[in-house]
Amino acid sequence: MVAERVPVEATHIMMFARSIGDPNPIYYDADYAASTEPGRIIAPPTYIQASAQFDEDYPLRPKIGEPWFGSGATPTGTPPRTDGAKDSEDDGDKKSGGGNGGTLHAEQHFTYHRHIGPGDVLTPTVKPGETWEKQSRRGGKLLFSESVTEFHNQDGELMITSRGVGVRTEKPVEQDPS
Amino acid sequence: MSLSASELNVGDSRTEVVVDNLTRTQLVQYAGASGDYNPLHTDDLFTREVAGYPGVFAHGMLTMGLTGRVITDWVGDGRLQNFGVRFVNQVWPGDTLTTTAEVTEIRDTDDGPVADFSITTVNQSDKPVVTGTASALLTP
């Protein structure tokens, strides 16, 4: 479940920077960027997460012609299964359909070996990560799973290492009064 | 402009509001840009009736993205070496988030001086939503 190749594009970087409310011109103005230390447009630090756009099997993007688990005429387009199996047992992915608290993002860590910019074509490699369990007051039993992805550029240089930790909760996380 | 080690001391800190009154539209914007269309972030009906939450909430990665600006604006473009966070509480539409970054250490490395930062983003009730660390290469 990872993209085979991730082309880094200027328009995508601009849209991403807008979406995180970052007005730094190094993310969209090539002339300005040429005058900076990196010398070209670079991507914001968390941009690589958008490599999901290039993952053919990414489960959190609707696929043409297939039912989607978000709402339409009904609150979900993929009701919980009635054959006794839980959604999670055949998916094992990040879908948050009926029956449990779904999977949330617990941690995210990036190491920047070099800074990526438009024209780079990255190849992700996923390394096996650890899994562990914890009991929590607010979310019930928590199952953590880690995944480490290395992104190399077209010249074989290691650009970014990404380590994400997801947590599958037994129930929706209770909200503390605040 | 990059930051010089001589300009920076352990304990120096910066605090900035990174989003004021977070809108559902920004969650839609982030979903489109990131490609993460999990309905938990944009589909109130699904989130209330199927997932069991009070309503849509922000992508953790949006909060991390908002938070990162405080560090990159401080250390300069292309200087970041590491950035990592834990997502400790959910972020909701209407939240106002404030990030504080503080220098915890300045150390010499083979590449040059590196500053380590602790990072906390809190909501309008002063409840932490992300906590983390970052490191950035300085000029001598």
PDB file of C-alpha atoms in Angstrom:
ATOM      1  CA  MET A   1       0.000   0.000   0.000  1.00  0.00           C
ATOM      2  CA  VAL A   2       2.387   2.622  -1.230  1.00  0.00           C
ATOM      3  CA  ALA A   3       2.928   4.593  -4.414  1.00  0.00           C
ATOM      4  CA  GLU A   4       5.374   3.146  -6.917  1.00  0.00           C
ATOM      5  CA  ARG A   5       6.659   6.590  -7.797  1.00  0.00           C
ATOM      6  CA  VAL A   6       5.878  10.042  -6.506  1.00  0.00           C
ATOM      7  CA  PRO A   7       6.427  12.917  -8.944  1.00  0.00           C
ATOM      8  CA  VAL A   8       6.814  16.180  -7.010  1.00  0.00           C
ATOM      9  CA  GLU A   9       5.005  19.006  -8.786  1.00  0.00           C
ATOM     10  CA  ALA A  10       4.924  22.787  -8.286  1.00  0.00           C
ATOM     11  CA  THR A  11       1.128  23.156  -8.391  1.00  0.00           C
ATOM     12  CA  HIS A  12       0.686  20.390  -5.864  1.00  0.00           C
ATOM     13  CA  ILE A  13       3.195  22.040  -3.515  1.00  0.00           C
ATOM     14  CA  MET A  14       1.346  25.368  -3.868  1.00  0.00           C
ATOM     15  CA  MET A  15      -2.012  23.748  -3.082  1.00  0.00           C
ATOM     16  CA  PHE A  16      -0.564  21.870  -0.152  1.00  0.00           C
ATOM     17  CA  ALA A  17       1.060  24.992   1.322  1.00  0.00           C
ATOM     18  CA  ARG A  18      -2.251  26.859   1.006  1.00  0.00           C
ATOM     19  CA  SER A  19      -4.102  24.062   2.755  1.00  0.00           C
ATOM     20  CA  ILE A  20      -1.808  24.295   5.794  1.00  0.00           C
ATOM     21  CA  GLY A  21      -2.031  28.093   5.833  1.00  0.00           C
ATOM     22  CA  ASP A  22       1.637  28.678   5.051  1.00  0.00           C
ATOM     23  CA  PRO A  23       2.162  31.816   2.918  1.00  0.00           C
ATOM     24  CA  ASN A  24       5.964  31.379   2.541  1.00  0.00           C
ATOM     25  CA  PRO A  25       6.695  32.271  -1.125  1.00  0.00           C
ATOM     26  CA  ILE A  26       9.357  29.563  -1.341  1.00  0.00           C
ATOM     27  CA  TYR A  27       6.430  27.159  -1.773  1.00  0.00           C
ATOM     28  CA  TYR A  28       5.019  28.808  -4.936  1.00  0.00           C
ATOM     29  CA  ASP A  29       7.186  31.636  -6.320  1.00  0.00           C
ATOM     30  CA  ALA A  30      10.015  30.251  -8.462  1.00  0.00           C
ATOM     31  CA  ASP A  31      11.701  33.661  -8.886  1.00  0.00           C
ATOM     32  CA  TYR A  32      11.708  34.277  -5.148  1.00  0.00           C
ATOM     33  CA  ALA A  33      12.844  30.712  -4.484  1.00  0.00           C
ATOM     34  CA  ALA A  34      15.824  31.180  -6.817  1.00  0.00           C
ATOM     35  CA  SER A  35      17.088  33.909  -4.475  1.00  0.00           C
ATOM     36  CA  THR A  36      16.948  31.705  -1.360  1.00  0.00           C
ATOM     37  CA  GLU A  37      19.512  29.325   0.054  1.00  0.00           C
ATOM     38  CA  PRO A  38      17.815  26.198  -1.390  1.00  0.00           C
ATOM     39  CA  GLY A  39      17.736  28.033  -4.761  1.00  0.00           C
ATOM     40  CA  ARG A  40      14.459  26.520  -5.905  1.00  0.00           C
ATOM     41  CA  ILE A  41      10.905  25.858  -4.761  1.00  0.00           C
ATOM     42  CA  ILE A  42      10.918  23.285  -1.984  1.00  0.00           C
ATOM     43  CA  ALA A  43       8.052  21.426  -0.361  1.00  0.00           C
ATOM     44  CA  PRO A  44       6.720  22.172   3.142  1.00  0.00           C
ATOM     45  CA  PRO A  45       7.994  19.726   5.790  1.00  0.00           C
ATOM     46  CA  THR A  46       4.825  17.630   5.899  1.00  0.00           C
ATOM     47  CA  TYR A  47       4.169  17.615   2.136  1.00  0.00           C
ATOM     48  CA  ILE A  48       5.429  14.064   1.620  1.00  0.00           C
ATOM     49  CA  GLN A  49       2.272  12.791   3.330  1.00  0.00           C
ATOM     50  CA  ALA A  50       0.482  13.832   0.129  1.00  0.00           C
ATOM     51  CA  SER A  51       2.351  11.044  -1.683  1.00  0.00           C
ATOM     52  CA  ALA A  52      -0.888   9.161  -0.909  1.00  0.00           C
ATOM     53  CA  GLN A  53      -2.187  10.867  -4.086  1.00  0.00           C
ATOM     54  CA  PHE A  54       0.015   8.509  -6.088  1.00  0.00           C
ATOM     55  CA  ASP A  55      -0.884   5.315  -4.223  1.00  0.00           C
ATOM     56  CA  GLU A  56      -3.243   3.398  -6.514  1.00  0.00           C
ATOM     57  CA  ASP A  57      -4.703   1.432  -3.616  1.00  0.00           C
ATOM     58  CA  TYR A  58      -4.932   4.232  -1.046  1.00  0.00           C
ATOM     59  CA  PRO A  59      -8.060   3.300   0.955  1.00  0.00           C
ATOM     60  CA  LEU A  60      -8.958   6.855   1.980  1.00  0.00           C
ATOM     61  CA  ARG A  61      -9.715   8.064  -1.552  1.00  0.00           C
ATOM     62  CA  PRO A  62     -12.990   7.179  -3.284  1.00  0.00           C
ATOM     63  CA  LYS A  63     -12.467   4.919  -6.279  1.00  0.00           C
ATOM     64  CA  ILE A  64     -14.477   5.330  -9.442  1.00  0.00           C
ATOM     65  CA  GLY A  65     -17.370   2.883  -9.598  1.00  0.00           C
ATOM     66  CA  GLU A  66     -16.809   1.447  -6.107  1.00  0.00           C
ATOM     67  CA  PRO A  67     -18.910   2.017  -2.972  1.00  0.00           C
ATOM     68  CA  TRP A  68     -17.448   4.597  -0.597  1.00  0.00           C
ATOM     69  CA  PHE A  69     -17.720   4.369   3.178  1.00  0.00           C
ATOM     70  CA  GLY A  70     -18.689   8.033   3.598  1.00  0.00           C
ATOM     71  CA  SER A  71     -22.271   9.273   3.381  1.00  0.00           C
ATOM     72  CA  GLY A  72     -24.509   9.727   0.370  1.00  0.00           C
ATOM     73  CA  ALA A  73     -28.166   8.828   0.529  1.00  0.00           C
ATOM     74  CA  THR A  74     -27.352   7.032   3.799  1.00  0.00           C
ATOM     75  CA  PRO A  75     -24.752   7.817   6.501  1.00  0.00           C
ATOM     76  CA  THR A  76     -22.353   5.261   5.016  1.00  0.00           C
ATOM     77  CA  GLY A  77     -22.143   3.684   1.591  1.00  0.00           C
ATOM     78  CA  THR A  78     -20.601   0.504   3.005  1.00  0.00           C
ATOM     79  CA  PRO A  79     -22.771  -0.730   5.922  1.00  0.00           C
ATOM     80  CA  PRO A  80     -21.166  -3.064   8.484  1.00  0.00           C
ATOM     81  CA  ARG A  81     -20.963  -6.636   7.272  1.00  0.00           C
ATOM     82  CA  THR A  82     -23.646  -9.051   8.366  1.00  0.00           C
ATOM     83  CA  ASP A  83     -21.651 -12.274   8.003  1.00  0.00           C
ATOM     84  CA  GLY A  84     -20.000 -11.879  11.394  1.00  0.00           C
ATOM     85  CA  ALA A  85     -16.608 -10.709  10.148  1.00  0.00           C
ATOM     86  CA  LYS A  86     -15.531  -7.241  11.151  1.00  0.00           C
ATOM     87  CA  ASP A  87     -14.524  -4.729   8.511  1.00  0.00           C
ATOM     88  CA  SER A  88     -11.087  -4.609  10.044  1.00  0.00           C
ATOM     89  CA  GLU A  89     -10.483  -8.308   9.525  1.00  0.00           C
ATOM     90  CA  ASP A  90     -10.361  -8.171   5.780  1.00  0.00           C
ATOM     91  CA  ASP A  91      -9.149  -4.626   5.333  1.00  0.00           C
ATOM     92  CA  GLY A  92      -6.476  -4.123   7.925  1.00  0.00           C
ATOM     93  CA  ASP A  93      -6.250  -0.595   6.591  1.00  0.00           C
ATOM     94  CA  LYS A  94      -7.250   2.819   7.768  1.00  0.00           C
ATOM     95  CA  LYS A  95     -10.935   2.606   6.927  1.00  0.00           C
ATOM     96  CA  SER A  96     -13.143   3.791   9.709  1.00  0.00           C
ATOM     97  CA  GLY A  97     -16.409   2.108   8.797  1.00  0.00           C
ATOM     98  CA  GLY A  98     -18.975   0.798  11.226  1.00  0.00           C
ATOM     99  CA  GLY A  99     -18.390  -1.107  14.384  1.00  0.00           C
ATOM    100  CA  ASN A 100     -15.247   0.244  16.017  1.00  0.00           C
ATOM    101  CA  GLY A 101     -13.439   3.442  16.752  1.00  0.00           C
ATOM    102  CA  GLY A 102     -11.410   3.220  13.566  1.00  0.00           C
ATOM    103  CA  THR A 103      -7.769   4.076  13.082  1.00  0.00           C
ATOM    104  CA  LEU A 104      -6.272   7.399  14.069  1.00  0.00           C
ATOM    105  CA  HIS A 105      -2.862   8.883  13.509  1.00  0.00           C
ATOM    106  CA  ALA A 106      -0.835   8.669  16.738  1.00  0.00           C
ATOM    107  CA  GLU A 107       2.634   9.875  15.741  1.00  0.00           C
ATOM    108  CA  GLN A 108       4.482  11.145  12.705  1.00  0.00           C
ATOM    109  CA  HIS A 109       8.224  11.706  12.372  1.00  0.00           C
ATOM    110  CA  PHE A 110      10.201  12.943   9.388  1.00  0.00           C
ATOM    111  CA  THR A 111      13.938  13.020   8.789  1.00  0.00           C
ATOM    112  CA  TYR A 112      15.020  15.306   5.959  1.00  0.00           C
ATOM    113  CA  HIS A 113      18.231  14.119   4.318  1.00  0.00           C
ATOM    114  CA  ARG A 114      17.727  16.580   1.443  1.00  0.00           C
ATOM    115  CA  HIS A 115      14.884  18.914   0.588  1.00  0.00           C
ATOM    116  CA  ILE A 116      12.534  17.910  -2.215  1.00  0.00           C
ATOM    117  CA  GLY A 117      11.198  20.187  -4.941  1.00  0.00           C
ATOM    118  CA  PRO A 118       9.365  20.177  -8.279  1.00  0.00           C
ATOM    119  CA  GLY A 119      10.872  17.786 -10.801  1.00  0.00           C
ATOM    120  CA  ASP A 120      11.998  15.271  -8.213  1.00  0.00           C
ATOM    121  CA  VAL A 121      10.577  11.813  -8.750  1.00  0.00           C
ATOM    122  CA  LEU A 122      10.594   9.831  -5.536  1.00  0.00           C
ATOM    123  CA  THR A 123      10.479   6.102  -5.035  1.00  0.00           C
ATOM    124  CA  PRO A 124       9.092   5.004  -1.669  1.00  0.00           C
ATOM    125  CA  THR A 125      10.312   1.880   0.084  1.00  0.00           C
ATOM    126  CA  VAL A 126       8.363   0.623   3.075  1.00  0.00           C
ATOM    127  CA  LYS A 127      10.263  -1.001   5.942  1.00  0.00           C
ATOM    128  CA  PRO A 128       8.562  -3.277   8.409  1.00  0.00           C
ATOM    129  CA  GLY A 129       7.566  -1.550  11.630  1.00  0.00           C
ATOM    130  CA  GLU A 130       6.630  -2.693  15.099  1.00  0.00           C
ATOM    131  CA  THR A 131       3.175  -3.188  16.593  1.00  0.00           C
ATOM    132  CA  TRP A 132       2.212  -2.879  20.246  1.00  0.00           C
ATOM    133  CA  GLU A 133      -0.840  -2.648  22.493  1.00  0.00           C
ATOM    134  CA  LYS A 134      -1.865  -0.324  25.261  1.00  0.00           C
ATOM    135  CA  GLN A 135      -4.966   0.111  27.394  1.00  0.00           C
ATOM    136  CA  SER A 136      -6.449   3.592  27.577  1.00  0.00           C
ATOM    137  CA  ARG A 137      -9.225   5.200  29.589  1.00  0.00           C
ATOM    138  CA  ARG A 138     -10.515   7.264  26.670  1.00  0.00           C
ATOM    139  CA  GLY A 139     -10.214   4.857  23.723  1.00  0.00           C
ATOM    140  CA  GLY A 140     -10.339   1.341  25.229  1.00  0.00           C
ATOM    141  CA  LYS A 141      -7.757  -1.140  23.919  1.00  0.00           C
ATOM    142  CA  LEU A 142      -5.320   0.578  21.573  1.00  0.00           C
ATOM    143  CA  LEU A 143      -3.399  -1.291  18.880  1.00  0.00           C
ATOM    144  CA  PHE A 144      -0.443   0.695  17.605  1.00  0.00           C
ATOM    145  CA  SER A 145       1.314  -0.075  14.334  1.00  0.00           C
ATOM    146  CA  GLU A 146       4.367   1.638  12.954  1.00  0.00           C
ATOM    147  CA  SER A 147       5.459   2.028   9.373  1.00  0.00           C
ATOM    148  CA  VAL A 148       8.715   3.443   8.071  1.00  0.00           C
ATOM    149  CA  THR A 149       8.997   4.691   4.502  1.00  0.00           C
ATOM    150  CA  GLU A 150      12.178   5.837   2.778  1.00  0.00           C
ATOM    151  CA  PHE A 151      11.890   8.137  -0.227  1.00  0.00           C
ATOM    152  CA  HIS A 152      14.753   8.122  -2.725  1.00  0.00           C
ATOM    153  CA  ASN A 153      14.953  10.529  -5.657  1.00  0.00           C
ATOM    154  CA  GLN A 154      15.599   9.772  -9.326  1.00  0.00           C
ATOM    155  CA  ASP A 155      19.352   9.753  -8.658  1.00  0.00           C
ATOM    156  CA  GLY A 156      19.019   7.172  -5.903  1.00  0.00           C
ATOM    157  CA  GLU A 157      19.659   9.699  -3.134  1.00  0.00           C
ATOM    158  CA  LEU A 158      17.786   9.239   0.131  1.00  0.00           C
ATOM    159  CA  MET A 159      15.624  12.360   0.537  1.00  0.00           C
ATOM    160  CA  ILE A 160      13.152  11.748   3.375  1.00  0.00           C
ATOM    161  CA  THR A 161      12.543   9.050   5.948  1.00  0.00           C
ATOM    162  CA  SER A 162       8.979   9.008   7.246  1.00  0.00           C
ATOM    163  CA  ARG A 163       7.898   7.080  10.338  1.00  0.00           C
ATOM    164  CA  GLY A 164       4.195   6.984  11.063  1.00  0.00           C
ATOM    165  CA  VAL A 165       2.357   5.348  13.936  1.00  0.00           C
ATOM    166  CA  GLY A 166      -1.327   4.530  13.581  1.00  0.00           C
ATOM    167  CA  VAL A 167      -3.579   3.505  16.420  1.00  0.00           C
ATOM    168  CA  ARG A 168      -6.707   1.421  16.085  1.00  0.00           C
ATOM    169  CA  THR A 169      -9.064   2.220  18.931  1.00  0.00           C
ATOM    170  CA  GLU A 170     -11.630  -0.142  20.400  1.00  0.00           C
ATOM    171  CA  LYS A 171     -14.211   2.668  20.588  1.00  0.00           C
ATOM    172  CA  PRO A 172     -14.413   6.309  19.567  1.00  0.00           C
ATOM    173  CA  VAL A 173     -12.054   8.364  21.709  1.00  0.00           C
ATOM    174  CA  GLU A 174     -13.962   9.963  24.582  1.00  0.00           C
ATOM    175  CA  GLN A 175     -13.702  13.714  24.805  1.00  0.00           C
ATOM    176  CA  ASP A 176     -12.485  15.325  28.006  1.00  0.00           C
ATOM    177  CA  PRO A 177     -14.599  18.298  28.966  1.00  0.00           C
ATOM    178  CA  SER A 178     -12.660  21.443  28.163  1.00  0.00           C
TER     179      SER A 178
ATOM    180  CA  MET B   1      17.801  33.546   5.548  1.00  0.00           C
ATOM    181  CA  SER B   2      19.287  30.872   7.716  1.00  0.00           C
ATOM    182  CA  LEU B   3      19.785  31.254  11.403  1.00  0.00           C
ATOM    183  CA  SER B   4      23.234  31.581  12.969  1.00  0.00           C
ATOM    184  CA  ALA B   5      24.198  29.652  16.100  1.00  0.00           C
ATOM    185  CA  SER B   6      25.437  32.916  17.594  1.00  0.00           C
ATOM    186  CA  GLU B   7      21.906  34.365  17.419  1.00  0.00           C
ATOM    187  CA  LEU B   8      20.316  31.493  19.282  1.00  0.00           C
ATOM    188  CA  ASN B   9      20.389  30.398  22.927  1.00  0.00           C
ATOM    189  CA  VAL B  10      18.930  27.461  24.807  1.00  0.00           C
ATOM    190  CA  GLY B  11      15.604  28.615  26.211  1.00  0.00           C
ATOM    191  CA  ASP B  12      14.806  31.001  23.346  1.00  0.00           C
ATOM    192  CA  SER B  13      11.227  30.497  22.276  1.00  0.00           C
ATOM    193  CA  ARG B  14       8.617  31.633  19.783  1.00  0.00           C
ATOM    194  CA  THR B  15       4.860  31.502  20.162  1.00  0.00           C
ATOM    195  CA  GLU B  16       2.452  32.071  17.272  1.00  0.00           C
ATOM    196  CA  VAL B  17      -1.210  31.532  16.533  1.00  0.00           C
ATOM    197  CA  VAL B  18      -1.121  29.072  13.616  1.00  0.00           C
ATOM    198  CA  VAL B  19      -4.847  28.999  12.940  1.00  0.00           C
ATOM    199  CA  ASP B  20      -7.653  31.206  14.244  1.00  0.00           C
ATOM    200  CA  ASN B  21     -11.147  29.661  14.191  1.00  0.00           C
ATOM    201  CA  LEU B  22     -10.369  26.579  12.091  1.00  0.00           C
ATOM    202  CA  THR B  23     -12.980  26.161   9.366  1.00  0.00           C
ATOM    203  CA  ARG B  24     -14.507  23.017   7.910  1.00  0.00           C
ATOM    204  CA  THR B  25     -13.552  24.417   4.521  1.00  0.00           C
ATOM    205  CA  GLN B  26      -9.888  24.267   5.503  1.00  0.00           C
ATOM    206  CA  LEU B  27     -10.390  20.582   6.341  1.00  0.00           C
ATOM    207  CA  VAL B  28     -11.813  20.112   2.827  1.00  0.00           C
ATOM    208  CA  GLN B  29      -8.854  22.036   1.397  1.00  0.00           C
ATOM    209  CA  TYR B  30      -6.411  19.825   3.301  1.00  0.00           C
ATOM    210  CA  ALA B  31      -8.252  16.663   2.252  1.00  0.00           C
ATOM    211  CA  GLY B  32      -7.938  17.664  -1.397  1.00  0.00           C
ATOM    212  CA  ALA B  33      -4.289  18.665  -1.229  1.00  0.00           C
ATOM    213  CA  SER B  34      -3.128  15.725   0.878  1.00  0.00           C
ATOM    214  CA  GLY B  35      -5.361  13.133  -0.772  1.00  0.00           C
ATOM    215  CA  ASP B  36      -6.649  11.932   2.628  1.00  0.00           C
ATOM    216  CA  TYR B  37     -10.426  11.868   2.063  1.00  0.00           C
ATOM    217  CA  ASN B  38     -11.252  10.012   5.279  1.00  0.00           C
ATOM    218  CA  PRO B  39     -14.889  11.077   5.875  1.00  0.00           C
ATOM    219  CA  LEU B  40     -14.041  11.658   9.552  1.00  0.00           C
ATOM    220  CA  HIS B  41     -12.621  15.012   8.444  1.00  0.00           C
ATOM    221  CA  THR B  42     -15.231  16.284   5.992  1.00  0.00           C
ATOM    222  CA  ASP B  43     -18.430  14.240   6.324  1.00  0.00           C
ATOM    223  CA  ASP B  44     -20.376  15.228   9.421  1.00  0.00           C
ATOM    224  CA  LEU B  45     -23.203  12.724   8.865  1.00  0.00           C
ATOM    225  CA  PHE B  46     -20.817   9.774   8.633  1.00  0.00           C
ATOM    226  CA  THR B  47     -18.706  11.001  11.533  1.00  0.00           C
ATOM    227  CA  ARG B  48     -21.677  11.409  13.894  1.00  0.00           C
ATOM    228  CA  GLU B  49     -23.826   8.463  12.905  1.00  0.00           C
ATOM    229  CA  VAL B  50     -21.314   5.814  11.863  1.00  0.00           C
ATOM    230  CA  ALA B  51     -18.021   6.664  13.563  1.00  0.00           C
ATOM    231  CA  GLY B  52     -19.616   7.943  16.783  1.00  0.00           C
ATOM    232  CA  TYR B  53     -17.795  11.265  17.132  1.00  0.00           C
ATOM    233  CA  PRO B  54     -19.523  14.583  17.840  1.00  0.00           C
ATOM    234  CA  GLY B  55     -18.631  15.830  14.360  1.00  0.00           C
ATOM    235  CA  VAL B  56     -15.814  16.150  11.854  1.00  0.00           C
ATOM    236  CA  PHE B  57     -12.356  16.839  13.215  1.00  0.00           C
ATOM    237  CA  ALA B  58      -9.043  17.884  11.707  1.00  0.00           C
ATOM    238  CA  HIS B  59      -6.529  15.555  10.123  1.00  0.00           C
ATOM    239  CA  GLY B  60      -3.646  15.148  12.558  1.00  0.00           C
ATOM    240  CA  MET B  61      -1.363  15.947   9.656  1.00  0.00           C
ATOM    241  CA  LEU B  62      -3.090  19.295   9.147  1.00  0.00           C
ATOM    242  CA  THR B  63      -2.225  20.245  12.716  1.00  0.00           C
ATOM    243  CA  MET B  64       1.348  19.056  12.141  1.00  0.00           C
ATOM    244  CA  GLY B  65       1.495  21.120   8.951  1.00  0.00           C
ATOM    245  CA  LEU B  66       0.163  24.230  10.697  1.00  0.00           C
ATOM    246  CA  THR B  67       2.680  23.681  13.501  1.00  0.00           C
ATOM    247  CA  GLY B  68       5.673  23.297  11.193  1.00  0.00           C
ATOM    248  CA  ARG B  69       5.489  26.878   9.976  1.00  0.00           C
ATOM    249  CA  VAL B  70       6.663  28.197  13.350  1.00  0.00           C
ATOM    250  CA  ILE B  71       9.899  26.228  13.007  1.00  0.00           C
ATOM    251  CA  THR B  72      10.541  26.839   9.302  1.00  0.00           C
ATOM    252  CA  ASP B  73       9.842  30.584   9.650  1.00  0.00           C
ATOM    253  CA  TRP B  74      12.379  30.651  12.478  1.00  0.00           C
ATOM    254  CA  VAL B  75      15.233  28.492  11.169  1.00  0.00           C
ATOM    255  CA  GLY B  76      14.946  29.387   7.483  1.00  0.00           C
ATOM    256  CA  ASP B  77      14.124  27.417   4.359  1.00  0.00           C
ATOM    257  CA  GLY B  78      15.768  24.076   3.776  1.00  0.00           C
ATOM    258  CA  ARG B  79      17.348  23.931   7.238  1.00  0.00           C
ATOM    259  CA  LEU B  80      15.111  21.391   8.914  1.00  0.00           C
ATOM    260  CA  GLN B  81      16.703  18.010   9.675  1.00  0.00           C
ATOM    261  CA  ASN B  82      13.998  16.330  11.759  1.00  0.00           C
ATOM    262  CA  PHE B  83      10.414  17.061  12.667  1.00  0.00           C
ATOM    263  CA  GLY B  84       8.267  14.674  14.671  1.00  0.00           C
ATOM    264  CA  VAL B  85       5.077  14.922  16.661  1.00  0.00           C
ATOM    265  CA  ARG B  86       2.601  12.930  18.696  1.00  0.00           C
ATOM    266  CA  PHE B  87      -1.077  13.676  18.213  1.00  0.00           C
ATOM    267  CA  VAL B  88      -2.367  13.958  21.769  1.00  0.00           C
ATOM    268  CA  ASN B  89      -5.831  15.459  21.361  1.00  0.00           C
ATOM    269  CA  GLN B  90      -8.221  15.979  18.493  1.00  0.00           C
ATOM    270  CA  VAL B  91      -8.667  19.362  16.809  1.00  0.00           C
ATOM    271  CA  TRP B  92     -12.179  20.555  15.983  1.00  0.00           C
ATOM    272  CA  PRO B  93     -13.691  23.192  13.678  1.00  0.00           C
ATOM    273  CA  GLY B  94     -13.687  26.513  15.499  1.00  0.00           C
ATOM    274  CA  ASP B  95     -10.458  25.757  17.354  1.00  0.00           C
ATOM    275  CA  THR B  96      -7.725  28.362  17.585  1.00  0.00           C
ATOM    276  CA  LEU B  97      -4.290  26.784  17.781  1.00  0.00           C
ATOM    277  CA  THR B  98      -1.130  28.322  19.179  1.00  0.00           C
ATOM    278  CA  THR B  99       2.308  26.805  18.691  1.00  0.00           C
ATOM    279  CA  THR B 100       5.296  27.338  20.958  1.00  0.00           C
ATOM    280  CA  ALA B 101       8.768  26.227  19.908  1.00  0.00           C
ATOM    281  CA  GLU B 102      11.675  26.390  22.345  1.00  0.00           C
ATOM    282  CA  VAL B 103      15.376  25.730  21.872  1.00  0.00           C
ATOM    283  CA  THR B 104      16.353  22.806  24.095  1.00  0.00           C
ATOM    284  CA  GLU B 105      19.932  22.251  22.931  1.00  0.00           C
ATOM    285  CA  ILE B 106      22.532  23.599  20.520  1.00  0.00           C
ATOM    286  CA  ARG B 107      25.110  20.992  19.571  1.00  0.00           C
ATOM    287  CA  ASP B 108      28.036  20.650  17.183  1.00  0.00           C
ATOM    288  CA  THR B 109      27.783  18.029  14.458  1.00  0.00           C
ATOM    289  CA  ASP B 110      29.949  17.105  11.461  1.00  0.00           C
ATOM    290  CA  ASP B 111      27.626  19.214   9.301  1.00  0.00           C
ATOM    291  CA  GLY B 112      27.750  22.229  11.606  1.00  0.00           C
ATOM    292  CA  PRO B 113      25.821  23.518  14.620  1.00  0.00           C
ATOM    293  CA  VAL B 114      22.362  22.024  15.084  1.00  0.00           C
ATOM    294  CA  ALA B 115      19.556  23.373  17.266  1.00  0.00           C
ATOM    295  CA  ASP B 116      17.020  21.061  18.872  1.00  0.00           C
ATOM    296  CA  PHE B 117      13.543  22.375  19.592  1.00  0.00           C
ATOM    297  CA  SER B 118      10.619  21.225  21.674  1.00  0.00           C
ATOM    298  CA  ILE B 119       7.266  22.014  20.116  1.00  0.00           C
ATOM    299  CA  THR B 120       3.794  22.198  21.604  1.00  0.00           C
ATOM    300  CA  THR B 121       0.581  23.274  19.919  1.00  0.00           C
ATOM    301  CA  VAL B 122      -2.346  23.995  22.206  1.00  0.00           C
ATOM    302  CA  ASN B 123      -5.990  24.846  21.566  1.00  0.00           C
ATOM    303  CA  GLN B 124      -7.951  27.799  22.942  1.00  0.00           C
ATOM    304  CA  SER B 125      -8.431  25.893  26.235  1.00  0.00           C
ATOM    305  CA  ASP B 126      -4.655  25.508  26.553  1.00  0.00           C
ATOM    306  CA  LYS B 127      -4.991  21.773  25.979  1.00  0.00           C
ATOM    307  CA  PRO B 128      -2.071  20.314  23.987  1.00  0.00           C
ATOM    308  CA  VAL B 129      -3.060  18.888  20.599  1.00  0.00           C
ATOM    309  CA  VAL B 130       0.385  18.017  19.307  1.00  0.00           C
ATOM    310  CA  THR B 131       3.715  17.761  21.084  1.00  0.00           C
ATOM    311  CA  GLY B 132       6.992  17.101  19.369  1.00  0.00           C
ATOM    312  CA  THR B 133      10.542  17.968  18.509  1.00  0.00           C
ATOM    313  CA  ALA B 134      12.517  19.340  15.593  1.00  0.00           C
ATOM    314  CA  SER B 135      16.169  19.843  14.718  1.00  0.00           C
ATOM    315  CA  ALA B 136      17.648  22.326  12.294  1.00  0.00           C
ATOM    316  CA  LEU B 137      21.086  23.013  10.888  1.00  0.00           C
ATOM    317  CA  LEU B 138      22.387  26.480  11.784  1.00  0.00           C
ATOM    318  CA  THR B 139      25.149  28.522  10.282  1.00  0.00           C
ATOM    319  CA  PRO B 140      28.172  28.863  12.608  1.00  0.00           C
TER     320      PRO B 140
END
